[in-house]
Amino acid sequence: MFEARTRLTRVILQVVVTVLVLPFLFPLAAMLQGSLAGEGWGNYAKVLAVPGFGLFFRNSAIMALATIVIVYIVALLAAYGFSKLHIRGREIYFWLLLACLTLPEVVLLTPLFVTATNLGLYNTYWAVVLPLAALQIPFAVLLARNFLNGIPNELFEAARVDGANAFRAFWYIVIPLSRPIAAAIVIFTLLASWNDYLLPLVFLQDPDVQAITLIPQFFVGEFSNDQTKVLASAVITALPEVLAYLLLQRYFERGLAAGAIK
C-alpha cells in the first residue's frame, strides 16, 4: 500500500486531495447559500410546514430501512455462496448477476409497473422497496464477494472440522468479520433508496405513502418556481445521509477499500 513517508510528500498529497475535493464542495456551498436566500431560515420553516412532511419523512425512512435489510441479507448470503461454497457454475451465475448492473432503472419502469399492478402492490411500500433492492443487490454482492475472498479459507475449514455446517460458518465467521463491508453496503443502499425519485413518483400516488424526495414539487408549479424552498428541502433531505456516513465512516472506508482490492 502506498504510504507517505516524508513531510514534503504528505504536503503534496494534502494539496492534491484538497484540489480534488473543491469541485465537489462548490455545489454544496451554492446549495446552502441558495437555501438561505430571500427569507433566510424562513425557507426551512416553510419546508417543514409542508402538510405531511413528517409523514413523507417516515415513509422514506421505512422504505430505506426495508431496502437496506433486504440488500444486506441477500448480498451477504450470495457473496458467501459465490466466494466460499462449492457451487457448480457459480462463476456463470455471478457474471449473470453482474450483467444486471447494465440495466438502468428507467428501462425497467414499464415491466415493473405492470408487475406491481398485477400483484396488487401499487401504492404500497413494496412497489418501491423490492425494485430498489433488486437494483442494488448486484453491486453489493460484487463488493461483499471481493471482501469475503480476503477471509482465509482455513477459518471455514477449521469450522467444518469442528462440526459447523455452512449456515453456522456464515453466522459465526462471515457476519462478525464483514462489518466493514456491511457499513459500505448500508451507506450505498441508503443513498440509492433515500434519493430515489422516479420509483416513488410513479408507484406512490397516495399521499399517505409518498416519499420525502417529492417535497420539492410543493414549491414548483405552473405559476411558481421557488428555488430557495427547493434548495432548502434538498438540504433537509440530505441530513440523514450525512449523519449515517459520519456514524459509519470508519467501517465504510475500511470496507470499501477491502471490497475494492481484495
PDB file of C-alpha atoms in Angstrom:
ATOM      1  CA  MET A   1       0.000   0.000   0.000  1.00  0.00           C
ATOM      2  CA  PHE A   2       1.264   3.487  -0.818  1.00  0.00           C
ATOM      3  CA  GLU A   3       2.480   5.417   2.239  1.00  0.00           C
ATOM      4  CA  ALA A   4       3.685   8.990   2.543  1.00  0.00           C
ATOM      5  CA  ARG A   5       6.942   8.827   4.483  1.00  0.00           C
ATOM      6  CA  THR A   6       8.254  12.398   4.224  1.00  0.00           C
ATOM      7  CA  ARG A   7       6.714  15.735   5.192  1.00  0.00           C
ATOM      8  CA  LEU A   8       7.020  17.033   1.612  1.00  0.00           C
ATOM      9  CA  THR A   9       5.130  14.028   0.259  1.00  0.00           C
ATOM     10  CA  ARG A  10       2.354  14.469   2.821  1.00  0.00           C
ATOM     11  CA  VAL A  11       2.038  18.165   1.999  1.00  0.00           C
ATOM     12  CA  ILE A  12       1.842  17.450  -1.725  1.00  0.00           C
ATOM     13  CA  LEU A  13      -0.781  14.755  -1.147  1.00  0.00           C
ATOM     14  CA  GLN A  14      -2.802  17.104   1.052  1.00  0.00           C
ATOM     15  CA  VAL A  15      -2.746  19.809  -1.619  1.00  0.00           C
ATOM     16  CA  VAL A  16      -3.757  17.349  -4.339  1.00  0.00           C
ATOM     17  CA  VAL A  17      -6.610  15.928  -2.266  1.00  0.00           C
ATOM     18  CA  THR A  18      -7.825  19.426  -1.397  1.00  0.00           C
ATOM     19  CA  VAL A  19      -7.846  20.452  -5.063  1.00  0.00           C
ATOM     20  CA  LEU A  20      -9.766  17.297  -5.964  1.00  0.00           C
ATOM     21  CA  VAL A  21     -12.351  17.909  -3.236  1.00  0.00           C
ATOM     22  CA  LEU A  22     -13.023  21.564  -4.078  1.00  0.00           C
ATOM     23  CA  PRO A  23     -15.175  20.903  -7.198  1.00  0.00           C
ATOM     24  CA  PHE A  24     -17.493  18.805  -5.009  1.00  0.00           C
ATOM     25  CA  LEU A  25     -17.698  21.463  -2.310  1.00  0.00           C
ATOM     26  CA  PHE A  26     -18.760  24.291  -4.633  1.00  0.00           C
ATOM     27  CA  PRO A  27     -22.212  22.793  -5.427  1.00  0.00           C
ATOM     28  CA  LEU A  28     -22.805  22.130  -1.728  1.00  0.00           C
ATOM     29  CA  ALA A  29     -21.851  25.684  -0.828  1.00  0.00           C
ATOM     30  CA  ALA A  30     -24.104  27.027  -3.595  1.00  0.00           C
ATOM     31  CA  MET A  31     -26.984  24.864  -2.341  1.00  0.00           C
ATOM     32  CA  LEU A  32     -26.581  26.111   1.228  1.00  0.00           C
ATOM     33  CA  GLN A  33     -26.264  29.709   0.098  1.00  0.00           C
ATOM     34  CA  GLY A  34     -29.291  29.428  -2.165  1.00  0.00           C
ATOM     35  CA  SER A  35     -31.375  27.819   0.570  1.00  0.00           C
ATOM     36  CA  LEU A  36     -30.801  30.880   2.780  1.00  0.00           C
ATOM     37  CA  ALA A  37     -31.601  33.446   0.086  1.00  0.00           C
ATOM     38  CA  GLY A  38     -34.713  35.557   0.398  1.00  0.00           C
ATOM     39  CA  GLU A  39     -36.380  34.606   3.684  1.00  0.00           C
ATOM     40  CA  GLY A  40     -33.245  33.061   5.192  1.00  0.00           C
ATOM     41  CA  TRP A  41     -34.052  30.388   7.763  1.00  0.00           C
ATOM     42  CA  GLY A  42     -37.704  31.023   6.989  1.00  0.00           C
ATOM     43  CA  ASN A  43     -37.226  28.877   3.881  1.00  0.00           C
ATOM     44  CA  TYR A  44     -36.569  25.890   6.127  1.00  0.00           C
ATOM     45  CA  ALA A  45     -39.585  26.726   8.242  1.00  0.00           C
ATOM     46  CA  LYS A  46     -41.765  26.770   5.113  1.00  0.00           C
ATOM     47  CA  VAL A  47     -40.411  23.375   4.053  1.00  0.00           C
ATOM     48  CA  LEU A  48     -41.004  21.859   7.491  1.00  0.00           C
ATOM     49  CA  ALA A  49     -44.534  23.308   7.451  1.00  0.00           C
ATOM     50  CA  VAL A  50     -45.489  21.411   4.278  1.00  0.00           C
ATOM     51  CA  PRO A  51     -48.589  19.309   5.043  1.00  0.00           C
ATOM     52  CA  GLY A  52     -47.497  15.738   5.644  1.00  0.00           C
ATOM     53  CA  PHE A  53     -43.757  16.487   5.836  1.00  0.00           C
ATOM     54  CA  GLY A  54     -43.334  14.246   8.862  1.00  0.00           C
ATOM     55  CA  LEU A  55     -45.347  11.516   7.144  1.00  0.00           C
ATOM     56  CA  PHE A  56     -43.205  11.742   3.994  1.00  0.00           C
ATOM     57  CA  PHE A  57     -40.053  11.548   6.123  1.00  0.00           C
ATOM     58  CA  ARG A  58     -41.382   8.466   7.915  1.00  0.00           C
ATOM     59  CA  ASN A  59     -42.333   6.797   4.641  1.00  0.00           C
ATOM     60  CA  SER A  60     -38.853   7.343   3.204  1.00  0.00           C
ATOM     61  CA  ALA A  61     -37.272   6.016   6.405  1.00  0.00           C
ATOM     62  CA  ILE A  62     -39.413   2.858   6.291  1.00  0.00           C
ATOM     63  CA  MET A  63     -38.650   2.196   2.628  1.00  0.00           C
ATOM     64  CA  ALA A  64     -34.927   2.883   3.083  1.00  0.00           C
ATOM     65  CA  LEU A  65     -34.716   0.607   6.135  1.00  0.00           C
ATOM     66  CA  ALA A  66     -36.589  -2.214   4.395  1.00  0.00           C
ATOM     67  CA  THR A  67     -34.374  -1.895   1.313  1.00  0.00           C
ATOM     68  CA  ILE A  68     -31.200  -1.944   3.431  1.00  0.00           C
ATOM     69  CA  VAL A  69     -32.287  -5.068   5.317  1.00  0.00           C
ATOM     70  CA  ILE A  70     -33.130  -6.950   2.112  1.00  0.00           C
ATOM     71  CA  VAL A  71     -29.933  -5.934   0.332  1.00  0.00           C
ATOM     72  CA  TYR A  72     -27.761  -6.704   3.352  1.00  0.00           C
ATOM     73  CA  ILE A  73     -29.164 -10.200   3.891  1.00  0.00           C
ATOM     74  CA  VAL A  74     -29.307 -11.221   0.239  1.00  0.00           C
ATOM     75  CA  ALA A  75     -25.917  -9.705  -0.680  1.00  0.00           C
ATOM     76  CA  LEU A  76     -24.024 -11.367   2.170  1.00  0.00           C
ATOM     77  CA  LEU A  77     -25.648 -14.741   1.579  1.00  0.00           C
ATOM     78  CA  ALA A  78     -24.992 -14.564  -2.159  1.00  0.00           C
ATOM     79  CA  ALA A  79     -21.417 -13.346  -1.676  1.00  0.00           C
ATOM     80  CA  TYR A  80     -20.803 -16.178   0.808  1.00  0.00           C
ATOM     81  CA  GLY A  81     -22.018 -18.701  -1.731  1.00  0.00           C
ATOM     82  CA  PHE A  82     -20.021 -17.199  -4.598  1.00  0.00           C
ATOM     83  CA  SER A  83     -16.845 -16.890  -2.521  1.00  0.00           C
ATOM     84  CA  LYS A  84     -16.674 -19.832  -0.112  1.00  0.00           C
ATOM     85  CA  LEU A  85     -19.134 -22.531  -1.165  1.00  0.00           C
ATOM     86  CA  HIS A  86     -18.514 -25.073  -3.896  1.00  0.00           C
ATOM     87  CA  ILE A  87     -21.426 -24.428  -6.242  1.00  0.00           C
ATOM     88  CA  ARG A  88     -21.434 -25.796  -9.770  1.00  0.00           C
ATOM     89  CA  GLY A  89     -21.390 -22.968 -12.304  1.00  0.00           C
ATOM     90  CA  ARG A  90     -21.095 -20.273  -9.659  1.00  0.00           C
ATOM     91  CA  GLU A  91     -18.944 -18.056 -11.885  1.00  0.00           C
ATOM     92  CA  ILE A  92     -21.597 -18.155 -14.591  1.00  0.00           C
ATOM     93  CA  TYR A  93     -24.283 -17.147 -12.087  1.00  0.00           C
ATOM     94  CA  PHE A  94     -22.033 -14.438 -10.722  1.00  0.00           C
ATOM     95  CA  TRP A  95     -21.442 -12.831 -14.117  1.00  0.00           C
ATOM     96  CA  LEU A  96     -25.121 -13.096 -14.961  1.00  0.00           C
ATOM     97  CA  LEU A  97     -25.808 -11.212 -11.753  1.00  0.00           C
ATOM     98  CA  LEU A  98     -23.260  -8.552 -12.649  1.00  0.00           C
ATOM     99  CA  ALA A  99     -24.919  -8.174 -16.051  1.00  0.00           C
ATOM    100  CA  CYS A 100     -27.880  -6.702 -14.170  1.00  0.00           C
ATOM    101  CA  LEU A 101     -25.703  -3.670 -13.414  1.00  0.00           C
ATOM    102  CA  THR A 102     -26.120  -2.631 -17.034  1.00  0.00           C
ATOM    103  CA  LEU A 103     -29.901  -2.281 -16.692  1.00  0.00           C
ATOM    104  CA  PRO A 104     -30.930   1.336 -15.979  1.00  0.00           C
ATOM    105  CA  GLU A 105     -33.927   1.983 -13.781  1.00  0.00           C
ATOM    106  CA  VAL A 106     -35.921   3.797 -16.457  1.00  0.00           C
ATOM    107  CA  VAL A 107     -35.764   0.816 -18.857  1.00  0.00           C
ATOM    108  CA  LEU A 108     -37.393  -1.415 -16.235  1.00  0.00           C
ATOM    109  CA  LEU A 109     -40.135   1.056 -15.400  1.00  0.00           C
ATOM    110  CA  THR A 110     -42.845  -0.375 -17.674  1.00  0.00           C
ATOM    111  CA  PRO A 111     -42.439  -4.063 -16.707  1.00  0.00           C
ATOM    112  CA  LEU A 112     -42.170  -3.077 -13.055  1.00  0.00           C
ATOM    113  CA  PHE A 113     -45.377  -1.055 -13.318  1.00  0.00           C
ATOM    114  CA  VAL A 114     -47.247  -3.963 -14.914  1.00  0.00           C
ATOM    115  CA  THR A 115     -45.905  -6.396 -12.320  1.00  0.00           C
ATOM    116  CA  ALA A 116     -46.742  -4.145  -9.371  1.00  0.00           C
ATOM    117  CA  THR A 117     -50.256  -3.591 -10.700  1.00  0.00           C
ATOM    118  CA  ASN A 118     -50.924  -7.297 -11.293  1.00  0.00           C
ATOM    119  CA  LEU A 119     -49.611  -8.247  -7.847  1.00  0.00           C
ATOM    120  CA  GLY A 120     -51.616  -5.558  -6.101  1.00  0.00           C
ATOM    121  CA  LEU A 121     -48.507  -3.747  -4.867  1.00  0.00           C
ATOM    122  CA  TYR A 122     -49.306  -0.392  -6.465  1.00  0.00           C
ATOM    123  CA  ASN A 123     -49.438   2.446  -3.900  1.00  0.00           C
ATOM    124  CA  THR A 124     -47.614   0.313  -1.324  1.00  0.00           C
ATOM    125  CA  TYR A 125     -44.089   0.469   0.054  1.00  0.00           C
ATOM    126  CA  TRP A 126     -43.210  -2.839  -1.612  1.00  0.00           C
ATOM    127  CA  ALA A 127     -43.718  -1.364  -5.082  1.00  0.00           C
ATOM    128  CA  VAL A 128     -40.644   0.788  -4.398  1.00  0.00           C
ATOM    129  CA  VAL A 129     -38.692  -1.358  -1.926  1.00  0.00           C
ATOM    130  CA  LEU A 130     -38.451  -4.547  -3.994  1.00  0.00           C
ATOM    131  CA  PRO A 131     -37.237  -2.895  -7.252  1.00  0.00           C
ATOM    132  CA  LEU A 132     -34.771  -0.718  -5.342  1.00  0.00           C
ATOM    133  CA  ALA A 133     -33.376  -3.744  -3.522  1.00  0.00           C
ATOM    134  CA  ALA A 134     -33.099  -5.718  -6.744  1.00  0.00           C
ATOM    135  CA  LEU A 135     -31.203  -2.869  -8.410  1.00  0.00           C
ATOM    136  CA  GLN A 136     -28.740  -2.556  -5.512  1.00  0.00           C
ATOM    137  CA  ILE A 137     -28.044  -6.250  -4.895  1.00  0.00           C
ATOM    138  CA  PRO A 138     -25.619  -6.878  -7.828  1.00  0.00           C
ATOM    139  CA  PHE A 139     -23.203  -4.129  -6.799  1.00  0.00           C
ATOM    140  CA  ALA A 140     -23.492  -5.096  -3.128  1.00  0.00           C
ATOM    141  CA  VAL A 141     -22.708  -8.724  -3.996  1.00  0.00           C
ATOM    142  CA  LEU A 142     -19.673  -7.595  -6.006  1.00  0.00           C
ATOM    143  CA  LEU A 143     -18.286  -5.639  -3.051  1.00  0.00           C
ATOM    144  CA  ALA A 144     -19.106  -8.319  -0.490  1.00  0.00           C
ATOM    145  CA  ARG A 145     -17.657 -11.141  -2.565  1.00  0.00           C
ATOM    146  CA  ASN A 146     -14.350  -9.336  -3.019  1.00  0.00           C
ATOM    147  CA  PHE A 147     -14.261  -8.713   0.726  1.00  0.00           C
ATOM    148  CA  LEU A 148     -15.027 -12.342   1.618  1.00  0.00           C
ATOM    149  CA  ASN A 149     -12.303 -13.513  -0.760  1.00  0.00           C
ATOM    150  CA  GLY A 150      -9.874 -11.917   1.677  1.00  0.00           C
ATOM    151  CA  ILE A 151     -11.054 -14.082   4.598  1.00  0.00           C
ATOM    152  CA  PRO A 152      -8.732 -17.121   4.888  1.00  0.00           C
ATOM    153  CA  ASN A 153     -10.312 -20.401   3.835  1.00  0.00           C
ATOM    154  CA  GLU A 154      -8.609 -22.028   6.803  1.00  0.00           C
ATOM    155  CA  LEU A 155     -11.186 -20.441   9.104  1.00  0.00           C
ATOM    156  CA  PHE A 156     -14.010 -22.201   7.285  1.00  0.00           C
ATOM    157  CA  GLU A 157     -12.078 -25.461   7.146  1.00  0.00           C
ATOM    158  CA  ALA A 158     -11.483 -25.288  10.892  1.00  0.00           C
ATOM    159  CA  ALA A 159     -15.174 -24.610  11.479  1.00  0.00           C
ATOM    160  CA  ARG A 160     -16.054 -27.576   9.276  1.00  0.00           C
ATOM    161  CA  VAL A 161     -13.701 -29.822  11.248  1.00  0.00           C
ATOM    162  CA  ASP A 162     -15.399 -28.691  14.468  1.00  0.00           C
ATOM    163  CA  GLY A 163     -18.739 -29.795  13.057  1.00  0.00           C
ATOM    164  CA  ALA A 164     -20.135 -26.460  11.886  1.00  0.00           C
ATOM    165  CA  ASN A 165     -22.335 -26.556   8.801  1.00  0.00           C
ATOM    166  CA  ALA A 166     -22.424 -23.873   6.118  1.00  0.00           C
ATOM    167  CA  PHE A 167     -25.026 -21.782   7.913  1.00  0.00           C
ATOM    168  CA  ARG A 168     -23.178 -21.808  11.256  1.00  0.00           C
ATOM    169  CA  ALA A 169     -19.966 -20.838   9.483  1.00  0.00           C
ATOM    170  CA  PHE A 170     -21.834 -17.941   7.886  1.00  0.00           C
ATOM    171  CA  TRP A 171     -23.308 -16.847  11.221  1.00  0.00           C
ATOM    172  CA  TYR A 172     -20.170 -17.104  13.340  1.00  0.00           C
ATOM    173  CA  ILE A 173     -17.473 -16.188  10.795  1.00  0.00           C
ATOM    174  CA  VAL A 174     -18.882 -14.148   7.932  1.00  0.00           C
ATOM    175  CA  ILE A 175     -21.219 -11.845   9.833  1.00  0.00           C
ATOM    176  CA  PRO A 176     -18.736 -10.802  12.589  1.00  0.00           C
ATOM    177  CA  LEU A 177     -15.890 -10.251  10.116  1.00  0.00           C
ATOM    178  CA  SER A 178     -17.973  -8.444   7.493  1.00  0.00           C
ATOM    179  CA  ARG A 179     -18.846  -5.337   9.491  1.00  0.00           C
ATOM    180  CA  PRO A 180     -16.698  -3.020   7.346  1.00  0.00           C
ATOM    181  CA  ILE A 181     -18.264  -4.155   4.064  1.00  0.00           C
ATOM    182  CA  ALA A 182     -21.688  -4.168   5.719  1.00  0.00           C
ATOM    183  CA  ALA A 183     -21.216  -0.466   6.513  1.00  0.00           C
ATOM    184  CA  ALA A 184     -20.353   0.208   2.858  1.00  0.00           C
ATOM    185  CA  ILE A 185     -23.447  -1.699   1.717  1.00  0.00           C
ATOM    186  CA  VAL A 186     -25.635   0.224   4.161  1.00  0.00           C
ATOM    187  CA  ILE A 187     -24.311   3.604   3.000  1.00  0.00           C
ATOM    188  CA  PHE A 188     -24.655   2.869  -0.723  1.00  0.00           C
ATOM    189  CA  THR A 189     -28.117   1.366  -0.292  1.00  0.00           C
ATOM    190  CA  LEU A 190     -29.249   4.275   1.857  1.00  0.00           C
ATOM    191  CA  LEU A 191     -28.078   6.771  -0.766  1.00  0.00           C
ATOM    192  CA  ALA A 192     -29.891   4.917  -3.538  1.00  0.00           C
ATOM    193  CA  SER A 193     -33.157   4.339  -1.660  1.00  0.00           C
ATOM    194  CA  TRP A 194     -33.373   7.694   0.116  1.00  0.00           C
ATOM    195  CA  ASN A 195     -32.594   9.745  -3.005  1.00  0.00           C
ATOM    196  CA  ASP A 196     -34.667   7.755  -5.467  1.00  0.00           C
ATOM    197  CA  TYR A 197     -37.220   9.981  -7.170  1.00  0.00           C
ATOM    198  CA  LEU A 198     -38.545   8.067 -10.157  1.00  0.00           C
ATOM    199  CA  LEU A 199     -39.993   4.977  -8.466  1.00  0.00           C
ATOM    200  CA  PRO A 200     -41.888   6.849  -5.708  1.00  0.00           C
ATOM    201  CA  LEU A 201     -43.178   9.302  -8.296  1.00  0.00           C
ATOM    202  CA  VAL A 202     -44.608   6.501 -10.466  1.00  0.00           C
ATOM    203  CA  PHE A 203     -45.702   3.902  -7.917  1.00  0.00           C
ATOM    204  CA  LEU A 204     -46.830   6.043  -4.970  1.00  0.00           C
ATOM    205  CA  GLN A 205     -49.771   8.232  -5.886  1.00  0.00           C
ATOM    206  CA  ASP A 206     -51.431   8.040  -2.468  1.00  0.00           C
ATOM    207  CA  PRO A 207     -50.210  10.970  -0.290  1.00  0.00           C
ATOM    208  CA  ASP A 208     -50.121   8.644   2.733  1.00  0.00           C
ATOM    209  CA  VAL A 209     -47.223   6.638   1.262  1.00  0.00           C
ATOM    210  CA  GLN A 210     -45.317   9.252  -0.744  1.00  0.00           C
ATOM    211  CA  ALA A 211     -41.599   9.802  -0.146  1.00  0.00           C
ATOM    212  CA  ILE A 212     -39.707  12.865   1.027  1.00  0.00           C
ATOM    213  CA  THR A 213     -38.000  13.251  -2.370  1.00  0.00           C
ATOM    214  CA  LEU A 214     -41.335  14.538  -3.698  1.00  0.00           C
ATOM    215  CA  ILE A 215     -41.303  17.539  -1.315  1.00  0.00           C
ATOM    216  CA  PRO A 216     -39.790  19.946  -3.926  1.00  0.00           C
ATOM    217  CA  GLN A 217     -42.950  19.503  -6.019  1.00  0.00           C
ATOM    218  CA  PHE A 218     -44.805  21.621  -3.465  1.00  0.00           C
ATOM    219  CA  PHE A 219     -42.685  24.621  -4.471  1.00  0.00           C
ATOM    220  CA  VAL A 220     -42.616  24.070  -8.235  1.00  0.00           C
ATOM    221  CA  GLY A 221     -45.809  24.544 -10.186  1.00  0.00           C
ATOM    222  CA  GLU A 222     -47.390  26.249 -13.149  1.00  0.00           C
ATOM    223  CA  PHE A 223     -47.317  29.722 -11.586  1.00  0.00           C
ATOM    224  CA  SER A 224     -44.466  29.391  -9.097  1.00  0.00           C
ATOM    225  CA  ASN A 225     -40.929  28.079  -9.005  1.00  0.00           C
ATOM    226  CA  ASP A 226     -39.459  28.927  -5.612  1.00  0.00           C
ATOM    227  CA  GLN A 227     -35.928  27.588  -5.916  1.00  0.00           C
ATOM    228  CA  THR A 228     -34.968  28.766  -2.420  1.00  0.00           C
ATOM    229  CA  LYS A 229     -37.519  26.342  -0.917  1.00  0.00           C
ATOM    230  CA  VAL A 230     -36.386  23.604  -3.288  1.00  0.00           C
ATOM    231  CA  LEU A 231     -32.780  24.048  -2.149  1.00  0.00           C
ATOM    232  CA  ALA A 232     -33.842  24.127   1.498  1.00  0.00           C
ATOM    233  CA  SER A 233     -35.743  20.877   1.044  1.00  0.00           C
ATOM    234  CA  ALA A 234     -32.650  19.363  -0.614  1.00  0.00           C
ATOM    235  CA  VAL A 235     -30.525  20.291   2.417  1.00  0.00           C
ATOM    236  CA  ILE A 236     -33.044  18.789   4.840  1.00  0.00           C
ATOM    237  CA  THR A 237     -33.322  15.641   2.739  1.00  0.00           C
ATOM    238  CA  ALA A 238     -29.550  15.182   2.725  1.00  0.00           C
ATOM    239  CA  LEU A 239     -29.148  15.373   6.509  1.00  0.00           C
ATOM    240  CA  PRO A 240     -29.946  11.691   7.287  1.00  0.00           C
ATOM    241  CA  GLU A 241     -27.403  10.555   4.706  1.00  0.00           C
ATOM    242  CA  VAL A 242     -24.689  12.818   6.088  1.00  0.00           C
ATOM    243  CA  LEU A 243     -25.421  11.623   9.626  1.00  0.00           C
ATOM    244  CA  ALA A 244     -25.327   7.969   8.583  1.00  0.00           C
ATOM    245  CA  TYR A 245     -21.988   8.449   6.843  1.00  0.00           C
ATOM    246  CA  LEU A 246     -20.467  10.195   9.858  1.00  0.00           C
ATOM    247  CA  LEU A 247     -21.585   7.382  12.153  1.00  0.00           C
ATOM    248  CA  LEU A 248     -20.305   4.622   9.867  1.00  0.00           C
ATOM    249  CA  GLN A 249     -17.327   6.450   8.363  1.00  0.00           C
ATOM    250  CA  ARG A 250     -14.624   4.284   9.928  1.00  0.00           C
ATOM    251  CA  TYR A 251     -16.199   0.989   8.860  1.00  0.00           C
ATOM    252  CA  PHE A 252     -17.272   2.392   5.494  1.00  0.00           C
ATOM    253  CA  GLU A 253     -13.765   3.383   4.426  1.00  0.00           C
ATOM    254  CA  ARG A 254     -12.254   0.081   5.561  1.00  0.00           C
ATOM    255  CA  GLY A 255     -14.952  -1.975   3.898  1.00  0.00           C
ATOM    256  CA  LEU A 256     -14.888  -0.030   0.637  1.00  0.00           C
ATOM    257  CA  ALA A 257     -11.096  -0.345   0.364  1.00  0.00           C
ATOM    258  CA  ALA A 258     -11.129  -4.048   1.204  1.00  0.00           C
ATOM    259  CA  GLY A 259     -14.041  -4.823  -1.084  1.00  0.00           C
ATOM    260  CA  ALA A 260     -12.400  -2.991  -3.951  1.00  0.00           C
ATOM    261  CA  ILE A 261      -8.919  -4.510  -3.908  1.00  0.00           C
ATOM    262  CA  LYS A 262      -9.104  -7.969  -2.346  1.00  0.00           C
TER     263      LYS A 262
END
